[in-house]
Amino acid sequence: LGGVAPPLPRRWASTGAMATPPPARPGWRPIKKVMAANRGEIAIRIFRAATEMDIKTVAIYSKEDFNSVHRTKADEAFLVGQDKSPVGAYLSAEEIVQIAKENNVDAIHPGYGFLSENTRFVELCEQAGITFIGPPSQVIQRFGDKTEARQLAEEFGVPVVPGTQHSVETVEEARDFCQSIGYPVICKAAFGGGGRGMRIVRSEDELETNFLSASREATTAFGNGAMFIERYVESPRHVEIQIIADGTNATHLFERDCSVQRRHQKIVEVAPSIGLPESLRESLYADAIRITKGAGYFCAGTVEFLVDPKTWNYYFLEVNPRIQVEHTVTEVITGVDLVQSQIRIAAGQKLHEIGLSQEDVAMRGFAIQARVTTEDPAEDFRPDTGRIQVWRPAEGFGIRLDGGNAYPGARVLAHYDSMLMKVTASA
């Protein structure tokens, strides 16, 4: 067939069943049933990845989520936290692990938010002999605690913004630190992310109100109100490097630009970042690899940086030891299924066995993700509730949809995030 290119080789990173093991060696842990300890679109994303690998799937749901789509997408579904709040149900670590044990679950994927950075949850999985699809508890502890992550960055020579050396729990501690470095500062949840538990403080008069408000929000979202404080950088670009690692080696899957934010929450993400000097790009890759490889990082993670567009100086922000909402744009430009890759690495495979050595990864084109949410622009984009009367999803060449409870007649609840769907467009 003259002129016809041969088909591309099948990639372990994206396709194939877990029933086909890697070369026999110690550490191989067959995964036949996966639980998603989450809800909505990320739970559905996990189920799709697992189903394509011939792995059985298990959902959990709160009583408020009885009609949630994710409950029906799994092979099995179990009510959790019946006597708890809508969010508290998904934070019921002991109960979730017990359900997994009783139903022969081999592995738990935490998604993002909820228990994804909860060290105690990871320890419970480890004690129960259930594979946690993510970093081990000691790595979660190092990177989940932003102050420990900063210390690690400094240890590996990665530049950081001046900030607290340990988590802060009282207004008095916060005031003492802020007086030492000056204002403005930003208060952040020490054990969380996603823009929750975050406030900018521009003067001492604003400190107490904003600190306590951020701490309460962090407690509600992550079960821990401890805060981390650092100098606030005005109008930076937010650039993050996607990492995948097997405990020994680490590979970067290029960068994403998440600078378009509202109330410290990302709303538009682009890959790759536009207009970065090539030397800066390479420095970000190198620092991300150095800090994760040096820490013995395992599974997927994101190393985040603030970049000053006036000087091109950059500063380590944090490591998110989990899958990110915006992982779709990286998948589109690299052709790598990150969730399936997480499952394979958790099962004991190495990067080179799944086609993810650094020389195997290439970037093609551009992708942009936007989040479709139920918000009222007339009320400062406050999350809205009610029943969806009309729903017409995007479609066309280069459009990818990752949906949750988005369909005509769906009820939007006040208890959870307002995101209905992620739209990823590529060219």
XYZ file of C-alpha atoms in Angstrom:
427
model
C 0.000 0.000 0.000
C 2.279 2.722 -1.278
C 2.205 5.989 0.601
C 0.040 4.691 3.468
C 1.666 5.111 6.873
C 1.696 2.018 9.090
C -0.649 2.119 12.102
C 0.746 3.573 15.308
C 1.805 0.960 17.880
C -0.662 0.273 20.646
C 0.270 2.251 23.776
C 0.170 0.765 27.242
C -0.549 4.237 28.563
C -3.890 4.475 26.812
C -5.308 1.074 25.926
C -5.243 -2.600 26.788
C -6.628 -4.712 29.617
C -5.096 -5.113 33.072
C -5.563 -8.854 32.630
C -2.388 -8.697 30.534
C 0.350 -8.348 33.153
C 3.725 -6.690 32.705
C 6.858 -8.849 32.917
C 6.626 -11.036 36.029
C 8.438 -9.491 38.981
C 7.819 -8.636 42.647
C 5.409 -5.745 43.184
C 2.850 -6.672 40.520
C -0.612 -6.264 42.107
C -3.475 -7.315 39.808
C -6.390 -4.884 40.000
C -9.775 -6.364 39.133
C -12.130 -3.991 40.945
C -11.733 -0.218 41.487
C -13.739 2.089 43.733
C -13.989 5.820 43.013
C -14.088 7.583 46.390
C -15.683 10.627 44.807
C -18.718 11.828 42.883
C -19.774 13.616 39.692
C -17.651 13.921 36.596
C -14.363 12.684 38.080
C -16.016 9.493 39.346
C -17.448 8.923 35.862
C -14.001 9.590 34.357
C -12.472 6.935 36.630
C -15.202 4.427 35.748
C -14.650 4.962 32.027
C -10.904 4.418 32.331
C -11.374 1.274 34.406
C -14.116 -0.170 32.196
C -11.904 0.214 29.120
C -9.313 -1.885 31.000
C -11.843 -4.634 31.845
C -11.833 -3.632 35.525
C -15.068 -3.759 37.568
C -16.140 -0.446 39.103
C -17.683 0.572 42.430
C -19.374 3.884 43.262
C -20.207 5.465 46.592
C -22.939 8.069 46.985
C -24.488 10.216 49.689
C -28.238 10.096 50.296
C -28.487 13.462 48.527
C -26.748 11.939 45.485
C -29.171 9.043 45.013
C -30.092 10.384 41.562
C -26.544 11.344 40.597
C -25.377 9.963 37.248
C -22.123 8.619 38.678
C -24.086 6.118 40.818
C -25.516 4.469 37.708
C -22.247 4.418 35.745
C -20.565 1.897 38.048
C -21.070 -1.856 38.205
C -21.891 -1.567 41.916
C -22.900 1.398 44.097
C -23.137 1.798 47.866
C -24.682 4.446 50.112
C -22.152 6.094 52.421
C -22.490 8.520 55.356
C -26.222 8.117 55.812
C -26.175 10.042 59.102
C -23.679 12.669 57.908
C -23.785 15.941 55.986
C -23.738 15.887 52.157
C -19.998 16.652 52.117
C -19.271 14.693 55.286
C -20.503 11.524 53.604
C -17.645 11.671 51.106
C -15.186 12.339 53.940
C -16.172 9.168 55.840
C -12.775 7.524 55.455
C -13.314 4.542 57.773
C -16.720 3.706 56.331
C -15.509 3.970 52.735
C -12.589 1.611 53.395
C -14.908 -0.803 55.226
C -17.276 -0.889 52.246
C -14.308 -1.550 49.979
C -13.108 -4.450 52.174
C -16.567 -6.032 52.372
C -16.971 -5.932 48.597
C -13.546 -7.200 47.514
C -12.323 -3.882 46.097
C -8.675 -4.131 45.038
C -7.950 -0.411 44.647
C -9.447 2.981 45.474
C -9.054 6.048 43.267
C -9.719 9.260 45.242
C -10.197 11.640 42.278
C -9.654 15.237 43.388
C -10.938 17.082 46.452
C -12.576 15.247 49.366
C -10.094 12.571 50.602
C -7.569 12.818 47.765
C -4.909 14.465 49.980
C -5.946 12.936 53.306
C -3.020 11.041 54.823
C -5.246 9.143 57.259
C -7.382 7.810 54.392
C -4.293 6.556 52.565
C -3.056 4.875 55.747
C -6.422 3.154 56.200
C -6.188 1.805 52.645
C -2.648 0.586 53.287
C -3.654 -1.109 56.550
C -6.587 -2.820 54.838
C -4.403 -4.131 52.022
C -6.236 -2.014 49.442
C -4.156 -0.310 46.760
C -4.478 3.480 46.885
C -4.266 4.871 43.357
C -1.978 7.738 44.214
C 1.154 8.422 46.255
C 1.816 6.504 49.507
C 0.886 8.156 52.795
C 4.377 9.482 53.544
C 4.532 11.252 50.158
C 0.991 12.620 50.578
C 2.092 13.976 53.952
C 5.141 15.713 52.488
C 3.317 17.283 49.558
C -0.183 17.551 51.028
C 1.194 19.810 53.763
C 2.187 22.953 51.850
C 4.771 23.942 54.453
C 6.568 20.593 54.163
C 6.393 20.862 50.371
C 8.072 24.276 50.539
C 10.852 22.881 52.682
C 11.337 20.103 50.145
C 11.503 22.645 47.314
C 14.158 24.617 49.178
C 16.080 21.388 49.793
C 16.230 20.752 46.041
C 17.097 24.337 45.136
C 13.701 25.322 43.701
C 12.901 29.031 44.257
C 10.024 29.755 46.666
C 7.987 32.786 47.753
C 8.605 33.799 51.411
C 6.095 31.943 53.582
C 5.466 30.193 56.896
C 7.738 27.299 57.796
C 4.868 25.334 59.390
C 1.071 25.347 59.351
C -0.620 28.178 61.258
C -3.711 27.600 63.406
C -4.295 30.883 65.263
C -4.745 34.531 64.329
C -1.936 35.442 66.735
C 0.544 33.208 64.903
C -0.608 34.661 61.600
C -0.233 38.246 62.806
C 3.307 37.661 64.065
C 4.379 36.194 60.723
C 2.699 38.900 58.624
C 4.373 41.624 60.650
C 7.733 40.009 59.876
C 7.345 39.994 56.064
C 4.794 42.756 55.461
C 1.638 42.878 53.366
C 0.021 41.811 51.071
C -0.072 38.107 51.971
C -2.268 35.209 50.976
C -3.743 32.714 53.445
C -4.214 29.193 52.069
C -5.525 25.892 53.365
C -2.438 23.961 54.443
C -4.022 20.609 53.548
C -6.163 21.327 50.500
C -6.420 23.071 47.158
C -8.802 23.982 44.366
C -9.103 27.588 45.541
C -10.915 26.580 48.742
C -9.774 28.145 52.007
C -7.861 30.969 50.348
C -7.952 34.732 51.052
C -5.760 37.730 50.109
C -4.925 40.029 53.019
C -3.662 43.526 52.131
C -3.442 45.052 55.622
C -3.434 44.039 59.273
C -7.012 45.299 59.632
C -8.154 42.591 57.205
C -6.159 39.737 58.727
C -8.419 38.326 61.443
C -11.604 38.283 59.362
C -9.950 36.744 56.315
C -7.862 34.237 58.260
C -10.855 32.890 60.177
C -13.025 32.821 57.059
C -10.410 30.860 55.106
C -9.883 28.463 58.017
C -13.614 27.737 58.309
C -13.839 27.088 54.572
C -10.835 24.750 54.728
C -12.382 22.838 57.623
C -15.615 22.354 55.686
C -13.887 21.306 52.449
C -10.950 19.255 53.758
C -11.644 18.482 57.404
C -8.631 20.527 58.552
C -8.597 24.287 59.165
C -4.808 24.734 59.457
C -3.501 27.549 57.262
C -0.341 28.406 55.361
C 0.650 32.036 54.689
C 2.983 33.442 52.051
C 3.811 36.750 50.384
C 1.245 37.551 47.686
C 2.654 37.987 44.160
C 0.601 40.493 42.141
C -0.730 39.479 38.689
C 1.401 36.360 38.175
C 0.952 33.666 35.568
C 0.027 30.295 37.014
C 1.925 27.525 35.209
C 1.859 23.883 36.274
C 3.849 20.863 35.144
C 2.143 17.485 34.847
C 4.252 14.684 36.321
C 3.879 10.915 36.217
C 6.247 8.828 38.350
C 6.767 5.227 39.436
C 8.682 5.778 42.690
C 12.066 5.623 40.960
C 11.760 7.630 37.746
C 9.625 10.613 36.794
C 8.432 11.964 33.450
C 6.916 15.368 32.692
C 4.004 15.682 30.284
C 4.674 19.360 29.558
C 2.830 22.305 31.083
C -0.595 23.856 31.507
C -1.405 27.547 31.964
C -4.109 28.119 34.586
C -3.845 31.900 34.914
C -7.532 32.588 34.177
C -9.085 32.304 37.637
C -11.965 33.673 39.658
C -11.900 33.715 43.454
C -8.655 31.709 43.266
C -10.346 28.903 41.353
C -9.187 27.963 37.876
C -11.879 28.360 35.231
C -9.944 28.142 31.944
C -6.844 26.016 31.326
C -4.582 25.921 28.276
C -1.867 23.493 27.186
C 0.819 24.293 26.339
C 1.323 27.745 27.897
C 1.590 30.565 25.373
C 4.577 32.899 25.159
C 6.915 31.363 27.725
C 10.607 31.672 26.868
C 11.946 28.233 25.969
C 14.682 28.499 28.599
C 12.058 29.161 31.299
C 9.972 26.238 30.086
C 12.948 23.887 30.353
C 13.804 25.205 33.831
C 10.256 24.515 35.023
C 10.398 20.962 33.650
C 13.779 20.326 35.277
C 12.707 21.661 38.685
C 9.465 19.683 38.610
C 11.326 16.472 37.826
C 14.025 17.166 40.434
C 11.635 17.741 43.322
C 9.333 14.795 42.532
C 12.060 12.310 41.672
C 14.048 13.377 44.728
C 11.036 12.761 46.952
C 10.396 9.307 45.482
C 7.095 10.486 44.025
C 4.600 7.875 42.850
C 1.678 8.105 40.391
C 0.330 11.327 38.812
C 0.909 14.783 40.276
C 1.220 18.424 39.356
C 4.021 20.806 40.308
C 2.681 24.367 40.299
C 4.631 27.585 39.844
C 3.936 31.315 39.895
C 5.665 33.122 37.021
C 6.259 36.875 37.037
C 5.583 37.957 33.415
C 7.609 41.155 33.871
C 10.870 39.465 34.864
C 10.198 35.778 34.025
C 11.258 34.926 37.566
C 9.335 31.933 38.880
C 8.492 30.512 42.298
C 7.434 27.095 43.516
C 3.808 27.145 44.636
C 2.856 23.582 45.583
C 2.652 19.969 44.478
C -0.848 18.572 44.043
C -0.429 14.831 44.762
C -3.491 13.764 42.773
C -5.224 14.015 39.418
C -6.306 17.567 38.530
C -9.603 18.862 37.149
C -7.691 20.179 34.138
C -5.859 16.940 33.310
C -7.914 16.657 30.105
C -5.872 19.252 28.196
C -2.683 17.296 28.886
C -4.329 14.084 27.734
C -5.419 15.740 24.500
C -2.010 17.175 23.541
C -0.032 14.059 24.497
C -2.446 11.206 23.743
C -1.747 9.738 27.192
C -4.641 8.528 29.343
C -3.537 9.786 32.751
C -6.159 7.908 34.758
C -5.320 4.572 33.145
C -1.651 5.351 33.661
C -2.350 5.929 37.365
C -4.048 2.549 37.617
C -1.183 0.765 35.851
C 1.472 2.367 38.067
C -0.561 1.604 41.203
C -0.637 -2.019 40.016
C 3.154 -2.084 39.974
C 4.116 -1.264 36.402
C 7.063 1.000 35.616
C 7.082 4.011 33.299
C 9.112 2.264 30.618
C 6.660 -0.653 30.636
C 3.712 1.580 29.793
C 5.472 3.728 27.196
C 6.002 6.737 29.445
C 9.761 7.192 29.555
C 10.565 10.846 28.821
C 11.705 10.134 25.259
C 8.370 8.406 24.542
C 6.232 11.459 25.306
C 5.534 14.039 22.614
C 3.268 17.076 22.374
C 0.991 17.865 19.453
C -1.259 20.899 18.985
C -3.056 23.000 21.577
C -5.982 22.383 23.910
C -8.172 24.610 26.076
C -10.600 23.561 28.787
C -13.536 25.563 30.132
C -15.809 24.584 32.996
C -19.567 24.710 32.501
C -21.076 25.699 35.842
C -24.439 26.671 37.287
C -23.655 30.222 38.356
C -25.662 33.428 38.249
C -23.685 36.302 36.654
C -26.234 38.788 38.011
C -25.257 37.684 41.540
C -21.470 37.904 41.140
C -21.393 34.371 39.723
C -22.836 32.863 42.870
C -23.547 29.102 42.492
C -27.184 28.564 41.551
C -29.540 25.641 42.145
C -32.696 24.221 40.626
C -33.758 21.964 37.788
C -32.146 22.052 34.333
C -34.920 22.710 31.812
C -32.883 22.691 28.589
C -29.465 21.146 27.975
C -27.660 21.219 24.653
C -24.039 20.040 24.919
C -21.223 21.226 22.677
C -20.237 19.062 19.736
C -17.991 19.021 16.716
C -14.500 18.088 15.624
C -11.909 18.455 18.381
C -14.469 18.702 21.208
C -14.212 16.499 24.294
C -16.878 16.514 27.004
C -16.386 15.271 30.570
C -19.794 15.441 32.221
C -21.388 14.907 35.582
C -25.055 15.608 36.281
C -25.785 17.479 33.065
C -29.049 16.512 31.324
C -32.598 17.904 30.943
C -34.449 17.462 34.218
C -31.349 17.117 36.399
C -31.549 18.795 39.786
C -28.567 20.952 40.745
C -27.956 20.667 44.488
C -26.599 23.377 46.755
C -24.340 20.952 48.623
C -21.588 20.418 46.042
C -19.444 22.181 43.460
C -21.448 23.925 40.727
C -19.536 22.361 37.818
C -21.734 20.378 35.425
C -19.276 19.570 32.660
C -15.806 20.268 31.331
C -15.464 21.203 27.657
C -12.030 20.612 26.134
C -11.381 21.891 22.615
C -8.243 21.084 20.663
C -6.565 21.902 17.368
